[in-house]
PDB file of C-alpha atoms in Angstrom:
ATOM      1  CA  MET A 106      -0.136   0.425  -0.012  1.00 45.00           C
ATOM      2  CA  THR A 107       1.308   3.522  -1.119  1.00 47.00           C
ATOM      3  CA  THR A 108       0.844   5.783   1.804  1.00 47.00           C
ATOM      4  CA  HIS A 109       0.708   9.576  -0.013  1.00 48.00           C
ATOM      5  CA  LEU A 110       2.673  12.876   2.008  1.00 46.00           C
ATOM      6  CA  HIS A 111       0.036  15.842   1.722  1.00 48.00           C
ATOM      7  CA  PRO A 112       2.385  19.155   3.135  1.00 48.00           C
ATOM      8  CA  ALA A 113       0.430  20.531   5.772  1.00 47.00           C
ATOM      9  CA  PRO A 114      -1.776  23.793   4.401  1.00 46.00           C
ATOM     10  CA  SER A 115       0.888  26.889   4.644  1.00 44.00           C
ATOM     11  CA  ALA A 116      -0.836  30.211   7.539  1.00 45.00           C
ATOM     12  CA  THR A 117      -1.378  32.618   4.266  1.00 48.00           C
ATOM     13  CA  ALA A 118      -2.164  36.467   5.241  1.00 49.00           C
ATOM     14  CA  PRO A 119      -4.894  37.804   6.041  1.00 54.00           C
ATOM     15  CA  ALA A 120      -6.044  39.632   3.033  1.00 55.00           C
ATOM     16  CA  ALA A 121      -6.167  42.950   2.328  1.00 65.00           C
ATOM     17  CA  THR A 122      -9.470  45.144   3.181  1.00 77.00           C
ATOM     18  CA  LEU A 123     -10.807  47.919   2.687  1.00 78.00           C
ATOM     19  CA  ASN A 124     -13.520  47.444   5.246  1.00 85.00           C
ATOM     20  CA  PRO A 125     -12.378  48.496   8.803  1.00 80.00           C
ATOM     21  CA  PHE A 126     -14.322  46.983  10.479  1.00 84.00           C
ATOM     22  CA  ARG A 127     -12.132  44.093   9.397  1.00 89.00           C
ATOM     23  CA  TRP A 128      -8.733  45.995   9.195  1.00 94.00           C
ATOM     24  CA  SER A 129      -6.792  44.367  12.169  1.00 94.00           C
ATOM     25  CA  GLN A 130      -5.117  46.732  14.916  1.00 95.00           C
ATOM     26  CA  ARG A 131      -1.649  46.560  13.051  1.00 95.00           C
ATOM     27  CA  THR A 132      -3.380  47.925  10.228  1.00 95.00           C
ATOM     28  CA  GLY A 133      -5.888  50.100  12.421  1.00 96.00           C
ATOM     29  CA  ALA A 134      -2.425  51.352  13.539  1.00 96.00           C
ATOM     30  CA  LEU A 135      -0.485  51.917  10.498  1.00 96.00           C
ATOM     31  CA  VAL A 136      -3.276  53.503   8.662  1.00 96.00           C
ATOM     32  CA  THR A 137      -3.922  56.119  11.528  1.00 97.00           C
ATOM     33  CA  GLY A 138      -0.543  56.836  11.955  1.00 96.00           C
ATOM     34  CA  THR A 139       0.128  57.115   7.665  1.00 97.00           C
ATOM     35  CA  ALA A 140      -2.519  59.600   7.433  1.00 97.00           C
ATOM     36  CA  LEU A 141      -1.996  61.712  10.330  1.00 96.00           C
ATOM     37  CA  THR A 142       1.574  61.756   8.740  1.00 96.00           C
ATOM     38  CA  ALA A 143       0.065  63.138   5.718  1.00 97.00           C
ATOM     39  CA  MET A 144      -1.911  65.503   7.618  1.00 96.00           C
ATOM     40  CA  VAL A 145       1.074  67.137   9.124  1.00 93.00           C
ATOM     41  CA  PHE A 146       2.279  67.983   5.406  1.00 96.00           C
ATOM     42  CA  LEU A 147      -0.732  69.008   3.966  1.00 97.00           C
ATOM     43  CA  SER A 148      -1.593  71.507   7.124  1.00 95.00           C
ATOM     44  CA  ILE A 149       1.285  72.903   6.856  1.00 95.00           C
ATOM     45  CA  PHE A 150       1.116  73.439   3.606  1.00 97.00           C
ATOM     46  CA  GLY A 151      -2.320  74.402   3.478  1.00 97.00           C
ATOM     47  CA  TYR A 152      -2.918  76.491   6.491  1.00 95.00           C
ATOM     48  CA  PHE A 153       0.057  78.176   7.383  1.00 94.00           C
ATOM     49  CA  ILE A 154       1.781  78.512   4.204  1.00 96.00           C
ATOM     50  CA  ALA A 155      -1.588  79.461   1.923  1.00 97.00           C
ATOM     51  CA  ILE A 156      -4.039  80.496   3.483  1.00 97.00           C
ATOM     52  CA  ASN A 157      -1.893  82.282   6.587  1.00 95.00           C
ATOM     53  CA  GLY A 158      -0.102  83.111   4.427  1.00 96.00           C
ATOM     54  CA  LEU A 159      -1.932  85.330   2.430  1.00 97.00           C
ATOM     55  CA  VAL A 160      -3.892  86.501   4.904  1.00 97.00           C
ATOM     56  CA  THR A 161      -2.494  89.639   7.207  1.00 95.00           C
ATOM     57  CA  ALA A 162      -5.322  90.197  10.015  1.00 91.00           C
ATOM     58  CA  GLY A 163      -7.448  92.638  10.296  1.00 91.00           C
ATOM     59  CA  ASP A 164      -6.068  94.786   6.800  1.00 96.00           C
ATOM     60  CA  ALA A 165      -9.403  93.318   3.892  1.00 97.00           C
ATOM     61  CA  GLU A 166      -7.459  95.468   1.004  1.00 96.00           C
ATOM     62  CA  LYS A 167      -3.903  94.059   1.849  1.00 97.00           C
ATOM     63  CA  THR A 168      -5.473  90.393   2.155  1.00 97.00           C
ATOM     64  CA  THR A 169      -7.817  90.588  -0.957  1.00 97.00           C
ATOM     65  CA  ASP A 170      -5.333  92.062  -2.780  1.00 97.00           C
ATOM     66  CA  ALA A 171      -2.197  89.396  -2.003  1.00 97.00           C
ATOM     67  CA  ILE A 172      -5.346  86.601  -2.771  1.00 98.00           C
ATOM     68  CA  SER A 173      -6.119  88.143  -5.813  1.00 97.00           C
ATOM     69  CA  ALA A 174      -2.037  87.915  -6.940  1.00 97.00           C
ATOM     70  CA  SER A 175      -2.057  84.023  -5.838  1.00 97.00           C
ATOM     71  CA  PRO A 176      -5.559  82.315  -6.855  1.00 97.00           C
ATOM     72  CA  ALA A 177      -3.616  79.044  -7.315  1.00 98.00           C
ATOM     73  CA  LEU A 178      -1.728  79.259  -4.257  1.00 98.00           C
ATOM     74  CA  TRP A 179      -4.834  80.005  -2.156  1.00 98.00           C
ATOM     75  CA  LEU A 180      -6.808  77.390  -3.902  1.00 98.00           C
ATOM     76  CA  ALA A 181      -4.144  74.678  -3.637  1.00 98.00           C
ATOM     77  CA  GLY A 182      -4.145  75.103   0.198  1.00 98.00           C
ATOM     78  CA  ILE A 183      -8.075  74.595   0.042  1.00 98.00           C
ATOM     79  CA  GLY A 184      -7.478  71.535  -1.506  1.00 98.00           C
ATOM     80  CA  ALA A 185      -5.366  70.144   0.866  1.00 98.00           C
ATOM     81  CA  LEU A 186      -7.198  71.258   3.541  1.00 97.00           C
ATOM     82  CA  CYS A 187     -10.204  69.513   1.582  1.00 98.00           C
ATOM     83  CA  VAL A 188      -7.383  66.365   1.646  1.00 98.00           C
ATOM     84  CA  VAL A 189      -6.665  66.248   5.339  1.00 97.00           C
ATOM     85  CA  VAL A 190     -10.419  66.236   6.155  1.00 97.00           C
ATOM     86  CA  VAL A 191     -10.567  62.921   4.419  1.00 97.00           C
ATOM     87  CA  LEU A 192      -7.773  61.726   6.460  1.00 97.00           C
ATOM     88  CA  ASP A 193      -9.427  63.003   9.570  1.00 97.00           C
ATOM     89  CA  VAL A 194     -11.975  59.513   8.056  1.00 97.00           C
ATOM     90  CA  ILE A 195      -9.383  57.727   7.895  1.00 97.00           C
ATOM     91  CA  ALA A 196      -7.873  58.032  10.672  1.00 97.00           C
ATOM     92  CA  ALA A 197     -10.926  57.342  12.725  1.00 97.00           C
ATOM     93  CA  ALA A 198     -11.539  54.079  10.592  1.00 97.00           C
ATOM     94  CA  GLY A 199      -8.171  53.103  11.702  1.00 97.00           C
ATOM     95  CA  THR A 200      -8.179  54.244  15.414  1.00 96.00           C
ATOM     96  CA  TYR A 201     -11.307  52.089  15.960  1.00 97.00           C
ATOM     97  CA  ALA A 202      -9.922  48.977  14.300  1.00 96.00           C
ATOM     98  CA  LEU A 203      -6.279  50.008  16.833  1.00 97.00           C
ATOM     99  CA  PHE A 204      -8.786  50.253  19.738  1.00 97.00           C
ATOM    100  CA  LYS A 205     -11.708  48.133  19.529  1.00 96.00           C
ATOM    101  CA  PRO A 206     -10.339  45.269  21.214  1.00 95.00           C
ATOM    102  CA  VAL A 207      -9.974  47.715  24.378  1.00 96.00           C
ATOM    103  CA  SER A 208     -13.894  49.190  24.063  1.00 97.00           C
ATOM    104  CA  ARG A 209     -15.721  48.807  21.128  1.00 96.00           C
ATOM    105  CA  VAL A 210     -18.672  51.399  22.238  1.00 97.00           C
ATOM    106  CA  VAL A 211     -15.457  54.098  23.067  1.00 97.00           C
ATOM    107  CA  SER A 212     -13.286  53.693  19.994  1.00 97.00           C
ATOM    108  CA  ALA A 213     -16.825  53.345  17.701  1.00 97.00           C
ATOM    109  CA  LEU A 214     -17.416  56.610  19.894  1.00 97.00           C
ATOM    110  CA  ALA A 215     -14.304  58.384  19.517  1.00 97.00           C
ATOM    111  CA  GLY A 216     -14.293  57.711  15.688  1.00 96.00           C
ATOM    112  CA  LEU A 217     -17.769  59.323  15.145  1.00 97.00           C
ATOM    113  CA  ILE A 218     -16.586  61.883  16.599  1.00 97.00           C
ATOM    114  CA  ARG A 219     -13.506  62.680  14.915  1.00 97.00           C
ATOM    115  CA  ILE A 220     -15.761  62.029  11.770  1.00 97.00           C
ATOM    116  CA  ALA A 221     -18.124  64.945  12.967  1.00 97.00           C
ATOM    117  CA  PHE A 222     -15.105  67.209  13.782  1.00 96.00           C
ATOM    118  CA  ALA A 223     -14.148  66.517   9.584  1.00 96.00           C
ATOM    119  CA  GLY A 224     -17.294  67.449   8.934  1.00 96.00           C
ATOM    120  CA  TRP A 225     -17.304  70.720  10.781  1.00 96.00           C
ATOM    121  CA  PHE A 226     -14.053  71.355   9.941  1.00 96.00           C
ATOM    122  CA  MET A 227     -15.389  71.494   6.096  1.00 97.00           C
ATOM    123  CA  VAL A 228     -18.231  73.654   6.895  1.00 97.00           C
ATOM    124  CA  ALA A 229     -14.873  76.210   7.758  1.00 97.00           C
ATOM    125  CA  LEU A 230     -13.622  75.679   4.461  1.00 97.00           C
ATOM    126  CA  SER A 231     -16.541  76.640   2.664  1.00 97.00           C
ATOM    127  CA  ARG A 232     -16.269  79.693   4.124  1.00 98.00           C
ATOM    128  CA  LEU A 233     -12.895  80.447   2.269  1.00 98.00           C
ATOM    129  CA  VAL A 234     -14.127  79.643  -0.639  1.00 97.00           C
ATOM    130  CA  VAL A 235     -16.904  82.335  -0.509  1.00 98.00           C
ATOM    131  CA  ALA A 236     -14.177  84.219   0.534  1.00 98.00           C
ATOM    132  CA  PHE A 237     -12.343  83.636  -2.414  1.00 98.00           C
ATOM    133  CA  ASN A 238     -15.961  84.941  -4.500  1.00 97.00           C
ATOM    134  CA  ASN A 239     -15.996  87.745  -2.611  1.00 97.00           C
ATOM    135  CA  LEU A 240     -12.451  89.429  -3.200  1.00 97.00           C
ATOM    136  CA  ASP A 241     -14.262  91.736  -5.268  1.00 96.00           C
ATOM    137  CA  THR A 242     -15.770  93.357  -1.512  1.00 97.00           C
ATOM    138  CA  PRO A 243     -12.164  92.992   0.958  1.00 97.00           C
ATOM    139  CA  GLU A 244     -14.461  93.830   3.868  1.00 97.00           C
ATOM    140  CA  VAL A 245     -17.166  91.117   3.115  1.00 97.00           C
ATOM    141  CA  ALA A 246     -14.209  88.459   1.843  1.00 97.00           C
ATOM    142  CA  LEU A 247     -12.049  89.107   5.086  1.00 97.00           C
ATOM    143  CA  ALA A 248     -15.560  88.531   7.376  1.00 97.00           C
ATOM    144  CA  ASP A 249     -15.601  85.126   5.623  1.00 97.00           C
ATOM    145  CA  ILE A 250     -12.008  84.333   6.695  1.00 97.00           C
ATOM    146  CA  ASP A 251     -12.230  84.789   9.890  1.00 95.00           C
ATOM    147  CA  SER A 252     -15.925  82.892  10.144  1.00 96.00           C
ATOM    148  CA  PHE A 253     -13.445  79.968   9.080  1.00 96.00           C
ATOM    149  CA  SER A 254     -11.054  81.151  12.187  1.00 91.00           C
ATOM    150  CA  SER A 255     -14.057  80.983  14.285  1.00 90.00           C
ATOM    151  CA  ILE A 256     -15.806  77.776  12.758  1.00 93.00           C
ATOM    152  CA  TRP A 257     -12.248  76.076  12.900  1.00 92.00           C
ATOM    153  CA  ASN A 258     -11.860  76.893  16.356  1.00 88.00           C
ATOM    154  CA  THR A 259     -14.789  75.953  18.039  1.00 88.00           C
ATOM    155  CA  ALA A 260     -14.654  72.227  15.527  1.00 91.00           C
ATOM    156  CA  LEU A 261     -11.565  71.874  18.128  1.00 89.00           C
ATOM    157  CA  GLY A 262     -13.061  71.464  20.989  1.00 91.00           C
ATOM    158  CA  LEU A 263     -14.712  68.453  19.654  1.00 93.00           C
ATOM    159  CA  PHE A 264     -11.813  67.274  18.633  1.00 94.00           C
ATOM    160  CA  GLY A 265     -10.527  67.518  21.862  1.00 94.00           C
ATOM    161  CA  VAL A 266     -13.100  65.350  23.495  1.00 96.00           C
ATOM    162  CA  HIS A 267     -12.106  62.889  20.378  1.00 96.00           C
ATOM    163  CA  LEU A 268      -8.414  62.782  22.248  1.00 96.00           C
ATOM    164  CA  LEU A 269      -9.742  62.479  25.442  1.00 97.00           C
ATOM    165  CA  LEU A 270     -11.054  59.088  24.503  1.00 97.00           C
ATOM    166  CA  ILE A 271      -7.995  57.439  22.652  1.00 97.00           C
ATOM    167  CA  ALA A 272      -6.452  59.252  25.694  1.00 96.00           C
ATOM    168  CA  TYR A 273      -8.603  56.396  27.982  1.00 97.00           C
ATOM    169  CA  LEU A 274      -7.931  53.776  25.341  1.00 97.00           C
ATOM    170  CA  SER A 275      -4.175  54.619  25.390  1.00 96.00           C
ATOM    171  CA  ILE A 276      -4.542  53.979  29.300  1.00 96.00           C
ATOM    172  CA  ARG A 277      -6.508  51.385  29.114  1.00 96.00           C
ATOM    173  CA  SER A 278      -5.065  49.051  26.435  1.00 95.00           C
ATOM    174  CA  GLY A 279      -2.041  47.469  27.442  1.00 92.00           C
ATOM    175  CA  PHE A 280      -0.335  47.618  24.221  1.00 93.00           C
ATOM    176  CA  MET A 281       0.525  51.197  24.233  1.00 93.00           C
ATOM    177  CA  PRO A 282       2.768  52.770  27.027  1.00 92.00           C
ATOM    178  CA  LYS A 283       0.627  55.240  29.258  1.00 93.00           C
ATOM    179  CA  VAL A 284       2.829  58.089  28.855  1.00 93.00           C
ATOM    180  CA  PHE A 285       1.300  57.916  25.353  1.00 92.00           C
ATOM    181  CA  GLY A 286      -1.768  58.172  26.436  1.00 93.00           C
ATOM    182  CA  ILE A 287      -1.351  60.773  29.138  1.00 93.00           C
ATOM    183  CA  LEU A 288       0.381  62.977  26.389  1.00 93.00           C
ATOM    184  CA  ILE A 289      -2.682  62.922  24.209  1.00 94.00           C
ATOM    185  CA  GLY A 290      -5.159  63.351  27.105  1.00 94.00           C
ATOM    186  CA  LEU A 291      -3.158  66.347  28.306  1.00 93.00           C
ATOM    187  CA  ALA A 292      -3.552  67.603  24.575  1.00 92.00           C
ATOM    188  CA  GLY A 293      -7.241  66.819  24.070  1.00 93.00           C
ATOM    189  CA  ILE A 294      -7.560  69.031  27.514  1.00 93.00           C
ATOM    190  CA  GLY A 295      -5.492  71.831  25.744  1.00 92.00           C
ATOM    191  CA  TYR A 296      -7.854  71.941  22.862  1.00 92.00           C
ATOM    192  CA  ILE A 297     -11.142  71.987  25.357  1.00 93.00           C
ATOM    193  CA  ALA A 298      -9.816  74.858  27.225  1.00 92.00           C
ATOM    194  CA  ASP A 299      -9.484  76.868  24.153  1.00 90.00           C
ATOM    195  CA  LEU A 300     -13.035  76.573  23.389  1.00 89.00           C
ATOM    196  CA  ILE A 301     -13.762  77.466  27.001  1.00 91.00           C
ATOM    197  CA  GLY A 302     -11.781  80.376  26.529  1.00 90.00           C
ATOM    198  CA  LEU A 303     -13.643  81.057  23.302  1.00 87.00           C
ATOM    199  CA  VAL A 304     -16.633  80.746  24.724  1.00 85.00           C
ATOM    200  CA  VAL A 305     -16.066  83.641  27.978  1.00 89.00           C
ATOM    201  CA  ALA A 306     -13.833  85.987  25.629  1.00 85.00           C
ATOM    202  CA  PRO A 307     -14.847  85.962  22.443  1.00 76.00           C
ATOM    203  CA  ALA A 308     -11.453  87.882  21.629  1.00 78.00           C
ATOM    204  CA  PHE A 309      -9.420  85.229  23.317  1.00 81.00           C
ATOM    205  CA  THR A 310      -6.017  83.703  20.918  1.00 81.00           C
ATOM    206  CA  PRO A 311      -6.402  79.874  21.720  1.00 80.00           C
ATOM    207  CA  THR A 312      -3.183  78.951  22.818  1.00 82.00           C
ATOM    208  CA  PHE A 313      -3.201  75.682  24.664  1.00 81.00           C
ATOM    209  CA  GLY A 314      -4.309  73.359  21.802  1.00 79.00           C
ATOM    210  CA  LEU A 315      -0.601  74.007  20.448  1.00 77.00           C
ATOM    211  CA  PHE A 316       1.201  72.102  23.636  1.00 77.00           C
ATOM    212  CA  GLY A 317      -0.505  69.227  22.280  1.00 77.00           C
ATOM    213  CA  PHE A 318       1.594  68.791  19.119  1.00 80.00           C
ATOM    214  CA  VAL A 319       3.947  67.010  21.777  1.00 83.00           C
ATOM    215  CA  GLY A 320       1.046  64.208  22.508  1.00 84.00           C
ATOM    216  CA  GLU A 321       0.220  64.002  18.912  1.00 87.00           C
ATOM    217  CA  THR A 322       3.754  63.848  17.168  1.00 89.00           C
ATOM    218  CA  ALA A 323       4.851  61.174  20.081  1.00 89.00           C
ATOM    219  CA  MET A 324       1.890  59.057  18.968  1.00 91.00           C
ATOM    220  CA  ILE A 325       2.265  59.462  15.178  1.00 93.00           C
ATOM    221  CA  PHE A 326       5.874  57.772  16.267  1.00 93.00           C
ATOM    222  CA  TRP A 327       4.546  54.863  18.032  1.00 94.00           C
ATOM    223  CA  LEU A 328       1.924  54.094  15.591  1.00 95.00           C
ATOM    224  CA  LEU A 329       4.216  53.817  12.747  1.00 95.00           C
ATOM    225  CA  ILE A 330       6.824  52.186  15.240  1.00 94.00           C
ATOM    226  CA  GLY A 331       5.488  50.010  18.111  1.00 92.00           C
ATOM    227  CA  GLY A 332       2.193  49.261  15.620  1.00 91.00           C
ATOM    228  CA  ARG A 333       3.940  47.032  13.373  1.00 91.00           C
ATOM    229  CA  ARG A 334       4.287  44.693  16.771  1.00 91.00           C
ATOM    230  CA  LEU A 335       0.800  44.982  17.136  1.00 92.00           C
ATOM    231  CA  PRO A 336      -1.530  41.557  16.103  1.00 87.00           C
ATOM    232  CA  ARG A 337      -1.949  40.941  12.010  1.00 82.00           C
ATOM    233  CA  SER A 338      -5.245  39.786  12.789  1.00 70.00           C
TER     234      SER A 338
END
């Protein structure tokens, strides 16, 4: 009698999928880290170079003249920030996949709040488009630009709530050093403090959220480096 030996089936890597509900923790971490990294560079160009670089606070004529002289830069800045909105939604899906083993409910809530923030940010960006269409009336255009800043600063308070939930999940996770969760929590508190400052004193200049840069940057590095050690399934 002849015995046929069949080789044991080899393990195969999980098939890639665009469905975030089926992403592994590792995929969630790497997707989120990559999205956040791209958002940093797009935000620097879109806001600090293109938008803020053409706006002179309180000077409607100088602002509209600068935008009229560089319309492509203004529109490119808006386009870059629109991509940031899309990446915010992708990051929301990634953090859900990363933290769902900790708490599906809290991670889903954190993701939904980030998506709501992205929608709010898109509303703010629409004011920049309106401003571009009102360049013939400088005072109106500058008011639209100021409206963008007001809406965005308010939306950042909602983003702060998202960060507090992420901080809670990070600290409870067991796979992420607690220091990252603490830093993210401080960033969230900073954004919320800025929102409270704007409510109490409309002339308040948001500053506390700037300190969140440390925690958010540290989180990106962990996601891209430490995230590679997380389970693939």
